[in-house]
Coordinates of C-alpha atoms in Angstrom, one line a residue:
M1 CA 61.2 154.9 40.2
F2 CA 61.7 158.0 42.3
V3 CA 61.8 157.2 46.0
G4 CA 62.1 159.5 49.0
R5 CA 63.9 162.8 49.1
K6 CA 60.6 164.5 50.1
T7 CA 62.4 167.0 52.4
E8 CA 64.8 168.0 49.6
C9 CA 62.0 168.3 47.0
D10 CA 59.9 170.4 49.3
K11 CA 62.8 172.8 50.0
L12 CA 63.6 173.1 46.3
N13 CA 60.0 173.8 45.4
K14 CA 59.9 176.5 48.2
L15 CA 62.9 178.2 46.6
Y16 CA 61.3 177.9 43.2
T17 CA 58.0 179.5 44.2
A18 CA 59.8 182.4 45.8
G19 CA 60.2 183.8 42.3
C20 CA 63.5 185.7 43.0
F21 CA 67.0 184.8 42.1
E22 CA 68.2 181.6 43.8
C23 CA 71.5 179.7 43.7
A24 CA 71.3 176.2 45.2
V25 CA 74.4 174.1 45.6
I26 CA 73.7 170.3 45.6
Y27 CA 76.5 167.9 46.3
G28 CA 77.2 164.4 47.6
R29 CA 79.1 161.3 46.8
R30 CA 78.6 159.5 43.5
R31 CA 75.5 157.3 42.9
V32 CA 73.6 158.9 45.8
G33 CA 70.8 160.3 43.6
K34 CA 71.6 164.0 43.1
T35 CA 70.8 164.1 39.4
T36 CA 67.7 162.0 39.8
L37 CA 66.5 164.4 42.5
I38 CA 67.1 167.4 40.3
K39 CA 65.3 165.8 37.3
E40 CA 62.3 165.0 39.5
F41 CA 62.3 168.6 40.7
I42 CA 62.3 170.2 37.3
K43 CA 59.5 168.2 35.9
G44 CA 56.8 170.5 34.4
K45 CA 59.1 173.6 34.9
K46 CA 60.9 175.6 32.3
A47 CA 64.5 174.4 32.7
I48 CA 67.9 174.1 31.0
F49 CA 69.8 171.0 32.2
F50 CA 73.5 171.0 31.3
T51 CA 75.8 168.2 32.2
A52 CA 79.5 169.0 32.0
S53 CA 82.0 166.4 30.9
E54 CA 85.6 165.6 31.5
S55 CA 86.6 167.3 28.3
T56 CA 88.0 170.6 27.0
A57 CA 86.5 174.0 27.6
Q58 CA 85.5 174.2 23.9
A59 CA 83.7 170.9 24.0
N60 CA 81.8 171.8 27.1
L61 CA 80.9 175.2 25.5
L62 CA 79.5 173.4 22.5
S63 CA 77.4 171.1 24.7
L64 CA 76.2 174.1 26.8
S65 CA 75.2 176.0 23.6
K66 CA 73.1 173.0 22.4
C67 CA 71.3 172.9 25.8
I68 CA 70.6 176.6 25.7
G69 CA 69.4 176.5 22.1
G70 CA 67.3 173.4 22.7
R71 CA 68.5 171.5 19.7
S72 CA 71.7 169.9 18.4
S73 CA 72.0 172.4 15.5
A74 CA 71.8 175.4 17.8
P75 CA 74.5 178.1 17.1
V76 CA 77.6 177.9 19.3
F77 CA 78.2 180.9 21.6
R78 CA 81.5 182.5 21.1
D79 CA 82.4 182.3 24.8
Y80 CA 81.0 181.3 28.2
E81 CA 80.2 184.9 29.1
S82 CA 77.8 185.3 26.2
A83 CA 76.3 181.8 26.8
L84 CA 75.6 182.4 30.5
E85 CA 74.5 186.0 29.9
S86 CA 71.9 184.7 27.5
V87 CA 70.6 182.3 30.3
F88 CA 70.2 185.2 32.7
D89 CA 68.4 187.2 30.0
M90 CA 65.9 184.4 29.4
A91 CA 65.0 184.5 33.0
H92 CA 64.5 188.2 33.2
D93 CA 60.7 188.1 32.8
E94 CA 59.8 184.5 33.7
R95 CA 60.9 181.8 36.2
M96 CA 63.4 179.4 34.9
V97 CA 65.7 176.8 36.3
F98 CA 69.3 176.4 35.0
V99 CA 71.2 173.3 36.1
I100 CA 74.9 172.8 35.8
D101 CA 75.5 169.2 36.7
E102 CA 79.0 167.9 37.3
F103 CA 80.1 171.4 37.9
P104 CA 83.6 170.3 39.0
Y105 CA 84.3 169.0 35.4
L106 CA 83.3 172.4 34.0
A107 CA 85.5 174.2 36.5
Q108 CA 88.5 172.0 35.6
S109 CA 88.1 172.6 31.8
Y110 CA 87.4 176.4 32.2
R111 CA 89.0 177.7 35.3
G112 CA 87.3 181.1 35.1
I113 CA 83.8 179.8 35.4
S114 CA 83.3 180.5 39.1
S115 CA 84.5 184.1 38.8
L116 CA 82.3 184.6 35.7
L117 CA 79.3 183.3 37.6
Q118 CA 80.1 185.6 40.5
I119 CA 80.1 188.6 38.2
L120 CA 76.8 187.6 36.5
I121 CA 75.1 186.8 39.8
D122 CA 76.1 190.1 41.4
T123 CA 74.9 191.9 38.2
H124 CA 71.6 190.2 37.8
K125 CA 70.5 188.9 41.2
E126 CA 68.2 191.9 42.0
T127 CA 66.2 191.6 38.8
S128 CA 66.6 188.0 37.6
K129 CA 64.1 185.2 38.1
L130 CA 66.7 182.5 37.5
M131 CA 67.0 179.6 39.8
L132 CA 70.6 178.4 39.3
I133 CA 71.6 174.9 40.5
L134 CA 75.2 173.9 40.8
C135 CA 75.6 170.1 41.3
G136 CA 78.7 168.0 41.8
S137 CA 80.1 164.8 43.2
G138 CA 83.6 166.0 44.0
M139 CA 83.0 166.5 47.7
S140 CA 86.2 168.4 48.6
F141 CA 85.8 170.6 45.4
M142 CA 82.2 171.5 46.2
E143 CA 82.9 172.3 49.8
N144 CA 86.1 174.2 49.2
Q145 CA 85.9 175.7 45.7
V146 CA 82.1 176.4 45.6
L147 CA 81.0 176.8 49.3
G148 CA 84.4 177.7 50.8
Y149 CA 85.5 181.2 51.9
Q150 CA 88.2 181.4 49.2
S151 CA 85.8 180.6 46.4
P152 CA 84.6 183.5 44.1
L153 CA 81.1 182.0 44.7
Y154 CA 81.3 182.4 48.5
G155 CA 78.2 184.1 49.8
R156 CA 76.3 183.8 46.5
R157 CA 74.5 180.5 47.2
T158 CA 71.0 180.9 48.8
A159 CA 70.7 177.2 49.7
Q160 CA 72.9 174.1 49.9
F161 CA 72.0 170.5 50.0
K162 CA 74.4 167.7 51.0
I163 CA 72.6 164.6 49.6
L164 CA 73.3 161.6 51.9
P165 CA 72.6 157.9 51.4
F166 CA 69.2 156.7 52.7
T167 CA 68.8 155.4 56.2
F168 CA 67.5 151.9 56.6
F169 CA 64.0 153.1 57.0
E170 CA 64.2 155.4 54.0
A171 CA 65.6 152.4 52.0
L172 CA 62.6 150.1 52.8
P173 CA 60.6 151.0 49.6
F174 CA 63.3 149.2 47.7
L175 CA 63.0 146.1 49.9
V176 CA 59.3 145.6 50.4
H177 CA 59.3 142.0 49.2
F178 CA 61.5 140.8 52.0
C179 CA 60.9 140.1 55.7
A180 CA 62.3 142.5 58.3
A181 CA 65.5 140.6 59.0
D182 CA 66.3 140.1 55.3
Q183 CA 65.6 143.8 54.7
A184 CA 68.3 144.7 57.3
L185 CA 70.7 142.1 55.8
L186 CA 70.4 143.5 52.3
Y187 CA 70.7 147.1 53.6
G188 CA 73.8 145.9 55.5
A189 CA 75.3 144.7 52.2
A190 CA 74.0 147.3 49.6
G191 CA 73.9 150.3 51.9
G192 CA 71.7 153.3 51.5
V193 CA 72.7 154.5 48.0
P194 CA 69.6 154.5 45.8
E195 CA 71.3 153.1 42.7
Y196 CA 72.7 150.2 44.7
L197 CA 69.4 149.4 46.3
S198 CA 67.7 149.4 42.9
K199 CA 69.9 146.5 41.9
V200 CA 68.4 144.2 44.5
D201 CA 66.3 141.5 42.9
P202 CA 62.9 141.5 44.7
Q203 CA 62.2 138.0 43.5
G204 CA 65.5 136.6 44.9
T205 CA 66.7 135.7 48.3
V206 CA 69.4 137.3 50.4
R207 CA 71.8 134.5 49.3
S208 CA 71.0 134.8 45.6
N209 CA 71.3 138.6 45.7
L210 CA 74.6 138.6 47.5
I211 CA 76.0 136.0 45.1
N212 CA 74.7 137.6 42.0
L213 CA 75.6 141.2 43.0
F214 CA 79.0 140.6 44.7
L215 CA 80.3 137.1 44.1
T216 CA 80.3 136.9 40.3
T217 CA 82.5 138.7 37.9
S218 CA 79.5 140.1 36.1
G219 CA 77.9 141.3 39.3
H220 CA 77.1 145.0 39.7
F221 CA 79.2 145.4 42.8
F222 CA 82.1 143.1 41.9
E223 CA 84.3 146.0 40.8
E224 CA 82.3 149.0 42.1
P225 CA 84.4 150.1 45.1
A226 CA 87.6 149.7 43.2
N227 CA 86.3 151.7 40.3
L228 CA 85.1 154.5 42.6
L229 CA 88.4 154.7 44.3
K230 CA 90.2 155.0 41.0
Q231 CA 87.9 157.8 40.0
E232 CA 88.3 159.8 43.2
L233 CA 91.8 159.0 44.5
R234 CA 95.4 158.9 43.2
E235 CA 96.7 155.9 45.1
P236 CA 93.9 153.4 45.1
A237 CA 96.2 150.5 46.1
T238 CA 97.0 152.1 49.4
Y239 CA 93.4 153.0 50.1
N240 CA 92.4 149.4 49.3
V241 CA 94.7 148.1 52.1
I242 CA 93.5 150.8 54.6
I243 CA 89.8 150.1 54.0
E244 CA 90.4 146.3 54.1
S245 CA 92.2 146.6 57.5
I246 CA 89.3 148.5 59.0
A247 CA 86.7 146.0 57.5
C248 CA 88.6 143.2 59.1
G249 CA 88.6 144.7 62.6
A250 CA 91.4 147.3 62.9
S251 CA 89.9 150.5 64.3
R252 CA 92.5 152.7 65.9
L253 CA 95.0 154.7 64.0
N254 CA 98.1 152.8 65.2
E255 CA 96.4 149.5 64.4
I256 CA 95.5 150.5 60.9
A257 CA 98.9 152.0 60.2
A258 CA 100.7 148.9 61.4
K259 CA 98.5 146.6 59.3
C260 CA 99.2 148.7 56.3
G261 CA 102.9 149.3 56.9
L262 CA 102.4 153.1 57.0
E263 CA 103.6 155.8 59.4
S264 CA 100.7 157.0 61.6
N265 CA 100.9 160.6 60.3
K266 CA 100.8 159.5 56.7
C267 CA 98.0 157.0 57.4
A268 CA 96.0 159.8 59.1
K269 CA 96.1 161.8 55.8
Y270 CA 94.8 158.9 53.8
L271 CA 92.0 158.4 56.4
S272 CA 91.0 162.1 56.1
A273 CA 90.6 161.7 52.4
L274 CA 88.3 158.7 52.9
I275 CA 86.3 160.7 55.5
A276 CA 85.9 163.5 53.0
L277 CA 84.4 161.0 50.5
G278 CA 81.9 159.7 53.1
L279 CA 83.4 156.2 53.1
I280 CA 85.0 156.3 56.5
K281 CA 84.0 158.1 59.7
K282 CA 86.0 158.9 62.9
E283 CA 84.3 158.4 66.2
Y284 CA 85.0 159.4 69.8
P285 CA 83.4 157.9 72.9
Y286 CA 80.1 159.6 73.7
G287 CA 80.7 162.9 75.4
E288 CA 84.1 163.4 73.9
T289 CA 85.0 165.6 70.9
G290 CA 88.8 164.9 70.7
G291 CA 91.6 163.0 72.3
K292 CA 93.4 159.8 71.6
R293 CA 90.5 157.4 72.1
S294 CA 89.1 157.8 68.6
I295 CA 88.3 154.9 66.3
Y296 CA 87.7 154.6 62.6
K297 CA 84.9 152.6 61.0
I298 CA 83.6 152.2 57.5
E299 CA 80.6 154.5 56.9
D300 CA 79.3 153.0 53.7
N301 CA 77.8 149.5 54.0
M302 CA 78.5 148.4 50.5
F303 CA 82.2 149.2 51.0
R304 CA 82.2 147.5 54.4
F305 CA 80.7 144.3 52.9
W306 CA 82.9 144.4 49.8
Y307 CA 86.2 144.8 51.7
R308 CA 85.2 142.3 54.4
F309 CA 84.1 139.5 52.1
V310 CA 84.9 140.2 48.4
F311 CA 88.3 141.8 48.4
P312 CA 90.0 138.9 50.2
N313 CA 88.3 136.4 47.8
I314 CA 88.8 138.1 44.4
S315 CA 90.8 135.2 43.0
A316 CA 88.2 132.6 44.1
I317 CA 85.4 134.7 42.7
T318 CA 87.2 135.3 39.4
A319 CA 87.7 131.5 39.2
G320 CA 83.9 131.1 39.4
H321 CA 83.7 129.9 43.0
G322 CA 81.4 132.6 44.3
E323 CA 78.9 130.1 45.8
L324 CA 81.7 128.5 47.7
V325 CA 82.9 131.9 49.0
Y326 CA 79.3 132.5 50.3
K327 CA 79.1 129.1 51.9
N328 CA 82.6 129.2 53.6
D329 CA 83.2 132.9 54.3
I330 CA 79.9 134.7 54.5
E331 CA 77.0 132.5 55.5
N332 CA 78.2 131.8 59.0
Q333 CA 79.6 135.3 59.6
L334 CA 76.6 137.4 58.6
N335 CA 75.2 137.8 62.2
A336 CA 78.6 139.0 63.4
Y337 CA 78.9 141.3 60.4
M338 CA 75.5 142.8 61.2
G339 CA 76.5 143.9 64.7
F340 CA 77.6 147.4 63.8
I341 CA 74.9 147.6 61.0
F342 CA 72.2 147.0 63.5
E343 CA 73.6 149.6 65.9
D344 CA 73.4 152.1 63.2
I345 CA 69.8 151.1 62.4
C346 CA 68.9 151.6 66.0
K347 CA 70.4 155.0 66.1
Q348 CA 68.5 155.9 63.0
W349 CA 65.3 154.7 64.6
L350 CA 65.7 156.9 67.6
F351 CA 66.1 159.9 65.5
A352 CA 63.2 158.9 63.3
L353 CA 61.0 158.3 66.4
A354 CA 62.1 161.7 67.7
G355 CA 60.7 163.3 64.6
K356 CA 57.4 161.4 64.8
Q357 CA 57.1 162.4 68.5
E358 CA 57.4 166.0 67.5
A359 CA 54.5 165.5 65.2
N360 CA 52.5 163.5 67.7
D361 CA 52.3 160.7 65.2
F362 CA 52.4 157.5 67.4
E363 CA 51.2 156.0 70.7
S364 CA 52.4 157.8 73.8
K365 CA 53.6 154.5 75.4
D366 CA 56.5 154.6 72.9
S367 CA 57.5 158.2 73.6
L368 CA 61.2 158.9 74.1
P369 CA 62.1 160.1 77.6
F370 CA 63.6 163.3 76.2
F371 CA 64.5 164.9 72.9
I372 CA 67.4 163.1 71.2
G373 CA 69.8 165.8 70.1
H374 CA 73.0 163.8 70.1
I375 CA 73.6 160.1 70.1
G376 CA 76.7 157.9 70.1
R377 CA 78.6 154.9 71.3
W378 CA 80.6 154.9 74.5
W379 CA 83.7 152.9 75.4
G380 CA 86.2 153.3 78.2
T381 CA 87.5 151.9 81.5
N382 CA 85.1 150.9 84.3
W383 CA 86.4 152.9 87.3
Q384 CA 85.3 150.2 89.7
T385 CA 86.8 147.1 88.0
R386 CA 89.4 148.8 85.8
K387 CA 88.1 146.7 82.9
Q388 CA 87.1 147.9 79.5
E389 CA 83.4 148.4 78.9
D390 CA 81.3 149.6 76.1
I391 CA 77.7 150.8 75.6
D392 CA 76.2 150.5 72.1
I393 CA 74.0 153.6 72.3
M394 CA 74.0 156.5 74.7
S395 CA 72.2 159.9 74.8
T396 CA 71.8 162.4 77.6
R397 CA 70.0 165.6 78.4
N398 CA 70.5 167.5 81.7
D399 CA 70.2 164.9 84.5
S400 CA 68.6 162.2 82.3
A401 CA 70.3 159.5 80.2
L402 CA 69.3 156.8 77.7
F403 CA 71.4 153.6 77.4
A404 CA 70.7 151.0 74.8
E405 CA 72.1 147.6 73.8
C406 CA 71.6 146.2 70.3
K407 CA 71.7 142.5 69.8
W408 CA 71.6 140.9 66.3
K409 CA 71.4 137.1 66.9
N410 CA 69.1 134.3 65.9
A411 CA 68.8 132.9 69.4
D412 CA 66.6 134.5 72.1
V413 CA 68.3 137.4 73.9
G414 CA 68.5 136.6 77.6
I415 CA 68.2 138.4 80.9
D416 CA 72.0 138.7 81.3
V417 CA 72.0 141.4 78.6
F418 CA 69.6 143.5 80.6
Y419 CA 71.7 143.1 83.8
D420 CA 74.9 144.0 82.0
L421 CA 73.3 147.1 80.5
K422 CA 71.9 148.1 83.9
R423 CA 75.3 147.7 85.6
R424 CA 77.0 149.8 82.9
S425 CA 74.5 152.5 83.1
E426 CA 75.3 152.9 86.8
L427 CA 78.9 154.0 85.9
F428 CA 77.7 157.5 85.1
G429 CA 75.5 158.6 88.0
Y430 CA 72.6 160.1 86.1
K431 CA 69.5 160.8 88.1
N432 CA 67.0 159.5 85.5
V433 CA 68.1 156.4 83.6
H434 CA 66.2 154.9 80.7
L435 CA 67.2 151.5 79.4
Y436 CA 66.4 150.2 75.9
L437 CA 67.1 146.8 74.3
F438 CA 66.9 146.4 70.6
V439 CA 66.9 142.8 69.3
K440 CA 66.6 141.1 65.9
E441 CA 63.6 138.9 66.7
S442 CA 62.9 137.5 70.1
V443 CA 63.9 137.4 73.8
T444 CA 63.6 134.9 76.7
G445 CA 60.5 135.0 79.0
R446 CA 62.5 136.5 81.9
L447 CA 63.7 139.4 79.8
Y448 CA 60.1 140.0 78.6
E449 CA 58.9 140.1 82.2
Q450 CA 61.4 142.9 82.9
A451 CA 60.1 144.8 79.9
A452 CA 56.5 144.3 81.0
Q453 CA 57.2 145.7 84.4
G454 CA 58.8 148.8 82.9
F455 CA 62.4 148.3 83.8
V456 CA 63.5 148.3 80.2
K457 CA 62.0 149.2 76.9
L458 CA 62.2 146.3 74.4
Y459 CA 61.9 146.5 70.6
T460 CA 62.4 143.9 67.9
L461 CA 63.4 145.0 64.4
A462 CA 59.8 144.5 63.2
D463 CA 58.5 146.7 66.1
M464 CA 60.9 149.4 65.0
I465 CA 59.8 149.3 61.4
R466 CA 56.1 149.4 62.4
L467 CA 56.5 152.4 64.6
V468 CA 58.3 154.7 62.2
L469 CA 56.5 153.9 58.9

């Protein structure tokens, strides 16, 4: 089942219909759906799809020759130059797509491939009808060795696509059999990677899915993060400890380094590698772009869940006690775990709503007060009380500001949440202040009255889903 990626498909098809030479670079972390996207795009088109392997240059040349020849018995080209030259020749008079998937593997086995492609592109780009697609999962390689200034291919690409995991709202087609709260819980555990979402059993419950996917030795996610780290990084044991420390609450560099027994400078290098893989992100308080108040949080939900609940219980799960792990360590902590997840969902919703507002695709009563260009979390010292404060979501434009609080809890959210948000919003002195409250399911009558009178905009998770779908 192919889900989503409409924007990417539309852009690829626009490149295709242009008819002239194109070179599109597609990259993103493993499992995010790059290959699936490309295969969907080339349906019904004349195309050569070559997947490089972690092998020798000769083995990859043999495989490439078979792809070009269209059969296993096709003659083997004597070298890469003649093989690729033949592809450009095939696209001289008719439109054709040539895909090199796992391009970093090919570049590792044959180091001259980028320079060779540069020469061929420069020679044929004015007359060729070839659409070349270079695809890879090695994030740093693709950004530095393909798109980077030092690469022989620099300036040759005509389009680039960084394929990201789905947002919560993009992931909903995988979760249609669940209620809104359970959809968010499963997204909070599986994340937005299409392959991971496809493993969710639509006939199961949140409990059965978490146990079967994470808490059994045969579960799809039982070893997934560890295996990915082994593929991408040289010191997986150190990275394991770093990610676990963040999953369990450490957020500042010195806290993470202390928990891991590392020097801060060395720890920062490890964190940078995790950021490059899209597993960790570095955040600053809203309105700041640098300084010492940065924090680190896990970007990928599946990694966040795994390191929070699975990694510390590996022995118990291996012994067959997955259900006990769920009962004792997960069941009563899911609401607390969902706090940051729900904040991210609310941020995604604001951006999604901004897009629908641009298209005039919803009722005006739900209009955002201004265009949301940047959004973030704020934390700092209250200049009046000298106490630490934080605001879940903040966005500004000129003399207007939006402040939001996100509450994921089973009980009704009370009026005190509104008063706290109002008080914190007054710390900044904006002329036009707009308050939003996002809640899991329900609020008290007094809080509902404030919303009815227009003092705060109030949305449940179900409201949010309804408005953007």
